[in-house]
Structure formats: structure tokens, C-alpha cells
CSV table of C-alpha atoms in Angstrom, one decimal:
chain,number,residue,atom,x,y,z
A,1,MET,CA,97.3,137.0,141.8
A,2,ALA,CA,94.2,138.7,143.5
A,3,PHE,CA,91.1,139.2,141.9
A,4,LEU,CA,88.8,142.3,142.6
A,5,ASP,CA,85.1,143.2,141.4
A,6,LEU,CA,85.2,146.8,141.5
A,7,HIS,CA,82.0,148.6,141.6
A,8,TYR,CA,82.0,152.7,142.0
A,9,TRP,CA,80.3,155.7,141.1
A,10,SER,CA,81.3,157.6,138.1
A,11,ASP,CA,80.7,161.3,137.8
A,12,ALA,CA,81.7,161.0,134.0
A,13,ILE,CA,78.6,158.9,133.3
A,14,GLY,CA,76.3,159.8,136.1
A,15,MET,CA,75.9,156.3,137.4
A,16,GLN,CA,77.2,153.4,139.2
A,17,THR,CA,79.6,151.2,137.0
A,18,SER,CA,82.0,148.2,137.2
A,19,ALA,CA,85.6,147.0,136.6
A,20,TYR,CA,87.4,143.7,137.1
A,21,VAL,CA,90.8,144.1,138.4
A,22,ILE,CA,93.7,141.7,138.4
A,23,LEU,CA,96.1,142.6,141.3
A,24,PRO,CA,99.6,141.1,142.4
A,25,GLN,CA,99.6,140.1,145.9
A,26,THR,CA,103.2,142.0,146.4
A,27,ALA,CA,103.9,145.5,147.6
A,28,GLY,CA,103.5,148.2,145.1
A,29,PRO,CA,104.2,150.2,143.0
A,30,HIS,CA,102.5,148.2,140.3
A,31,HIS,CA,102.8,149.0,136.4
A,32,VAL,CA,99.1,149.2,135.0
A,33,LEU,CA,97.3,147.9,132.0
A,34,PHE,CA,93.9,148.9,131.0
A,35,LEU,CA,92.3,146.1,129.0
A,36,LEU,CA,89.2,147.0,127.0
A,37,HIS,CA,86.5,145.2,125.7
A,38,GLY,CA,84.7,145.2,122.5
A,39,ARG,CA,81.1,146.5,121.2
A,40,SER,CA,79.1,143.8,122.0
A,41,ASP,CA,80.6,142.8,125.5
A,42,ASP,CA,81.4,144.2,129.0
A,43,HIS,CA,84.1,144.3,131.6
A,44,THR,CA,83.7,140.5,132.5
A,45,ILE,CA,84.7,139.2,128.8
A,46,TRP,CA,88.3,139.0,129.0
A,47,MET,CA,88.2,136.9,132.3
A,48,ARG,CA,85.5,134.8,131.0
A,49,ARG,CA,86.7,133.9,127.3
A,50,THR,CA,90.8,134.2,127.7
A,51,SER,CA,93.3,133.0,130.1
A,52,ILE,CA,94.4,136.8,130.9
A,53,GLU,CA,94.9,136.1,134.4
A,54,ARG,CA,97.4,133.1,133.8
A,55,TYR,CA,99.2,135.3,131.3
A,56,VAL,CA,100.1,138.0,133.7
A,57,GLU,CA,101.0,135.6,136.7
A,58,GLY,CA,104.2,136.6,138.1
A,59,LEU,CA,104.2,139.9,136.6
A,60,ASN,CA,104.4,143.2,138.4
A,61,LEU,CA,101.0,144.2,136.6
A,62,MET,CA,97.8,145.3,137.6
A,63,VAL,CA,95.2,144.7,134.9
A,64,VAL,CA,92.1,147.0,134.9
A,65,MET,CA,89.1,145.9,132.6
A,66,PRO,CA,86.4,148.6,132.7
A,67,ASN,CA,83.0,148.8,131.5
A,68,GLY,CA,83.0,150.7,128.5
A,69,HIS,CA,79.4,149.9,127.3
A,70,ARG,CA,78.8,150.5,123.8
A,71,GLY,CA,80.3,153.8,123.9
A,72,PHE,CA,83.6,153.3,122.1
A,73,TYR,CA,85.5,155.0,125.1
A,74,LEU,CA,84.6,158.3,123.7
A,75,ASN,CA,82.5,161.3,124.9
A,76,GLN,CA,79.8,160.7,122.7
A,77,ALA,CA,78.0,163.4,120.3
A,78,ASP,CA,74.9,162.7,122.1
A,79,GLY,CA,75.0,160.5,125.1
A,80,TYR,CA,77.7,159.7,127.7
A,81,ALA,CA,81.2,160.9,128.5
A,82,TYR,CA,82.8,157.7,128.1
A,83,GLY,CA,86.1,158.9,127.0
A,84,ASP,CA,86.5,160.8,130.4
A,85,ALA,CA,85.1,158.0,132.4
A,86,VAL,CA,87.9,155.6,131.0
A,87,THR,CA,90.9,157.9,130.1
A,88,GLU,CA,90.6,160.5,132.9
A,89,GLU,CA,88.3,159.7,135.8
A,90,LEU,CA,89.2,155.7,136.3
A,91,PRO,CA,92.9,156.3,136.0
A,92,SER,CA,93.0,158.9,138.5
A,93,LEU,CA,90.9,156.8,141.0
A,94,VAL,CA,93.3,153.9,140.3
A,95,GLU,CA,96.1,156.0,141.4
A,96,GLN,CA,94.2,157.2,144.2
A,97,TRP,CA,93.3,153.7,145.5
A,98,PHE,CA,96.5,151.5,144.8
A,99,ARG,CA,100.2,152.2,144.7
A,100,VAL,CA,100.9,152.3,141.0
A,101,HIS,CA,103.3,153.5,138.4
A,102,PRO,CA,101.9,156.8,136.7
A,103,ARG,CA,102.7,155.5,133.1
A,104,PHE,CA,100.0,153.0,132.1
A,105,ALA,CA,99.8,150.6,129.2
A,106,ILE,CA,96.7,150.1,127.4
A,107,SER,CA,94.8,147.3,125.1
A,108,GLY,CA,91.7,146.4,123.7
A,109,LEU,CA,90.0,144.4,120.9
A,110,SER,CA,87.6,145.8,118.3
A,111,MET,CA,86.1,148.7,119.7
A,112,GLY,CA,88.4,148.4,122.5
A,113,GLY,CA,91.3,148.5,120.1
A,114,TYR,CA,90.0,151.7,118.9
A,115,GLY,CA,89.7,152.9,122.3
A,116,ALA,CA,93.2,151.9,123.3
A,117,VAL,CA,94.7,153.9,120.4
A,118,ARG,CA,92.4,156.8,120.8
A,119,SER,CA,93.1,157.0,124.7
A,120,ALA,CA,96.9,156.9,124.0
A,121,LEU,CA,96.5,159.5,121.3
A,122,VAL,CA,94.4,161.8,123.7
A,123,ARG,CA,96.8,161.3,126.6
A,124,PRO,CA,100.2,160.0,125.7
A,125,ASP,CA,101.4,161.2,129.0
A,126,ARG,CA,99.4,158.7,130.9
A,127,PHE,CA,99.2,155.6,128.4
A,128,VAL,CA,102.4,155.5,127.2
A,129,SER,CA,102.2,152.0,125.6
A,130,ALA,CA,99.1,151.4,123.2
A,131,VAL,CA,97.9,147.8,121.6
A,132,SER,CA,95.2,147.2,119.0
A,133,HIS,CA,93.9,143.7,118.6
A,134,SER,CA,91.5,143.6,115.6
A,135,GLY,CA,90.9,147.4,116.2
A,136,ALA,CA,88.1,149.4,114.8
A,137,LEU,CA,90.4,151.6,113.2
A,138,PHE,CA,88.1,153.1,110.6
A,139,ARG,CA,88.4,156.4,108.5
A,140,PHE,CA,85.5,158.5,108.2
A,141,ASP,CA,84.7,158.9,104.6
A,142,ASN,CA,81.0,159.6,103.7
A,143,GLY,CA,80.0,157.6,106.8
A,144,TYR,CA,81.2,154.7,108.9
A,145,GLY,CA,84.5,153.4,107.0
A,146,GLU,CA,84.8,153.4,103.4
A,147,GLY,CA,81.4,153.9,102.0
A,148,ARG,CA,79.5,152.1,104.7
A,149,ALA,CA,76.6,154.2,106.0
A,150,MET,CA,76.4,155.3,109.7
A,151,ASP,CA,73.5,154.0,111.6
A,152,ARG,CA,71.9,156.1,114.2
A,153,GLU,CA,73.9,154.7,117.1
A,154,PHE,CA,77.0,155.9,115.5
A,155,ILE,CA,75.8,159.3,114.7
A,156,ARG,CA,75.0,159.5,118.4
A,157,THR,CA,78.3,158.3,119.2
A,158,PHE,CA,80.5,160.3,116.6
A,159,GLY,CA,78.3,163.0,115.5
A,160,GLU,CA,76.7,164.0,112.0
A,161,ASP,CA,80.0,164.6,110.6
A,162,PRO,CA,82.6,162.9,112.4
A,163,ASP,CA,85.4,163.4,109.9
A,164,GLY,CA,88.0,165.6,111.8
A,165,GLY,CA,86.1,165.5,114.9
A,166,PRO,CA,87.2,164.0,118.5
A,167,GLY,CA,86.5,160.7,117.4
A,168,ASP,CA,88.8,160.5,114.3
A,169,LEU,CA,91.8,158.7,114.8
A,170,TYR,CA,93.4,159.9,111.5
A,171,ALA,CA,92.8,163.5,112.6
A,172,LEU,CA,94.0,163.0,116.2
A,173,THR,CA,97.1,161.3,114.9
A,174,SER,CA,98.0,164.2,112.5
A,175,ALA,CA,97.4,166.8,115.4
A,176,ALA,CA,99.6,164.8,117.9
A,177,LYS,CA,102.7,166.4,119.3
A,178,THR,CA,103.9,163.3,121.0
A,179,TYR,CA,102.9,159.8,120.2
A,180,PRO,CA,102.7,156.6,122.4
A,181,LYS,CA,104.5,153.4,121.8
A,182,LEU,CA,101.9,151.7,119.3
A,183,ARG,CA,101.5,148.2,118.3
A,184,ILE,CA,98.5,147.0,115.9
A,185,ASP,CA,97.5,143.5,115.0
A,186,CYS,CA,94.6,141.9,113.1
A,187,GLY,CA,93.5,138.4,111.6
A,188,THR,CA,93.9,138.2,107.9
A,189,GLU,CA,90.4,136.9,108.0
A,190,ASP,CA,89.0,139.5,109.9
A,191,PHE,CA,86.2,141.8,108.7
A,192,LEU,CA,88.3,144.7,109.6
A,193,ILE,CA,91.6,143.8,108.0
A,194,GLU,CA,91.2,146.6,105.3
A,195,ASP,CA,91.0,149.2,108.2
A,196,ASN,CA,93.8,148.1,110.0
A,197,ARG,CA,96.3,147.8,106.9
A,198,GLN,CA,94.7,151.5,105.9
A,199,TYR,CA,95.6,152.8,109.2
A,200,HIS,CA,98.9,151.2,109.2
A,201,ARG,CA,99.9,152.7,105.7
A,202,PHE,CA,98.6,156.2,107.4
A,203,LEU,CA,101.1,156.0,110.1
A,204,LYS,CA,104.2,154.5,108.0
A,205,ASN,CA,103.4,157.7,105.4
A,206,SER,CA,103.2,160.1,108.5
A,207,GLY,CA,106.4,158.7,109.8
A,208,VAL,CA,104.7,157.4,113.0
A,209,ALA,CA,106.7,154.6,114.5
A,210,HIS,CA,104.8,151.4,115.2
A,211,GLU,CA,104.7,147.8,115.2
A,212,TYR,CA,102.2,146.2,112.7
A,213,ALA,CA,101.5,142.3,112.1
A,214,GLU,CA,99.0,140.1,110.6
A,215,PHE,CA,98.2,136.6,111.4
A,216,SER,CA,95.7,134.0,110.2
A,217,GLY,CA,92.3,134.3,112.2
A,218,GLY,CA,88.9,136.0,112.1
A,219,HIS,CA,87.2,138.4,114.7
A,220,THR,CA,87.3,135.6,117.2
A,221,TRP,CA,88.2,134.9,120.8
A,222,ASP,CA,90.4,132.2,119.4
A,223,TYR,CA,92.6,134.9,117.7
A,224,TRP,CA,92.5,137.3,120.7
A,225,ASP,CA,93.4,134.7,123.1
A,226,ALA,CA,96.4,133.6,121.0
A,227,HIS,CA,97.7,137.1,120.4
A,228,VAL,CA,96.9,139.1,124.0
A,229,SER,CA,100.2,137.8,125.3
A,230,GLU,CA,102.2,139.5,122.4
A,231,GLY,CA,100.6,142.5,123.5
A,232,ILE,CA,101.7,142.1,126.9
A,233,ALA,CA,105.1,141.4,126.0
A,234,PHE,CA,105.3,144.8,124.0
A,235,HIS,CA,104.2,146.7,127.0
A,236,ARG,CA,106.6,145.0,129.0
A,237,ARG,CA,109.5,146.3,126.8
A,238,ASN,CA,108.1,149.8,126.8
A,239,LEU,CA,107.3,150.1,130.6
A,240,GLY,CA,110.2,147.7,131.8
A,241,PHE,CA,108.2,145.4,134.1
């Protein structure tokens, strides 16, 4: 496997930004997995805290780990266009720079789990397979989640009245004409477990096909390192690599 420390100019956010890339040392075209980090980390964290390179060894799979900062992979109400940067711009650059298949997979943890689901709902033609690990799959109901007050950062990100807006997974799901292949998992000791259960029930009641799993564990790297391979196996079934 080859490892690339990629630095490039982003028109979407108007600055230099970064991504880590794991690349097979074989002739393409390669399948592509976008792997998104959580709210408190950056593009380096999957390589530093998991064995992701070992897990994809031998697969015809390119792993792209972009820097989403704290932007929820969303065009912020009062801030930067992180949604365009990760969902539109970087995939287009990857297609320009490398020989790849045009149908991508996307996974993420926590904020990145939210970002994976949202990106695939917005662009199911591009991100055809999506996995959320311990995702921030909250429902906007009088604030962030069920009764939790939104702080200023969340207002800048999602807006004063996010219910039904571009960051609302429930509204995006209801409005979708087509859906990605979707898998959700969460630890039973995770503080986000009820948000995951609620979104799972919503998908089930809406007739949206998906896989859902709960395992013992919390919002920890032990959990994500243990279950990221299951997400990769899900993508392999859907993309055939």
C-alpha cells in the first residue's frame, strides 16, 4: 500500500486543506472509500488510532480521509462550505488525479457518521454505500437532539431554526427519491445510542432499507477500531471490490 499526505487548495472553503490517502500499489481503476473523522479530530486520526491501513491491505480500495474540521461536512449557516468541500469538490479532484470507479463508498464516526449519511442522502449517485459508526444522527426538536439546547457553534453550523433545513437528516430522508445502501451501528454504552435508535426506527417506519447493529461499547476508539472492518465488508458487498 502507498500512503499520501495530500495538501491542496480548496475553492469551497477558500484555503489550503489536507487529506490522508491510502492507495493500492496496483493499476487502477480503484474503488474509493471516503472515511470521515469526528468533531474533535482531524484527517490524521484514523491512521493514528486504528489499523485502517492493515484492514484494507490487499483490497482494490483507495481510502480518502479528508479534514472536515468541526464543520459537520455541511455548508454552514454562518461559516464555511464544508459540505461542498467534501461531498462535491474533493470527490471531483480524486476523479481527476487518480484512476477510480465513479461510485464511491463513505463511512464516518460520530460527526463523521452524520456526515457520511448526509453526504449519501444528498448525492446517492456518487456515494452509493454509506456507513455510520456511533453517528451524531440527532433529530432537531427544540434544539440539538431531544430537548438539548444548541450552543453558538451549532447555531453557526445549522442555523437558528434547523428543523427541516439542509442539515436535517430526517427531512433529507423524507425528501429523497433514491437512497444509498445504508448501515448504522452504535455502542450500547454510547451517549448517542438513543439518537441512533430513533433514526433507525424512523428509517424502518419509512420503509428505507438499511442495516442496523448495536454492540457493547462506548464512544471510544476501541469500539471504532473493532467495527470499522464490518463497515468495509458492507461496502465490499455493495461495490464488489
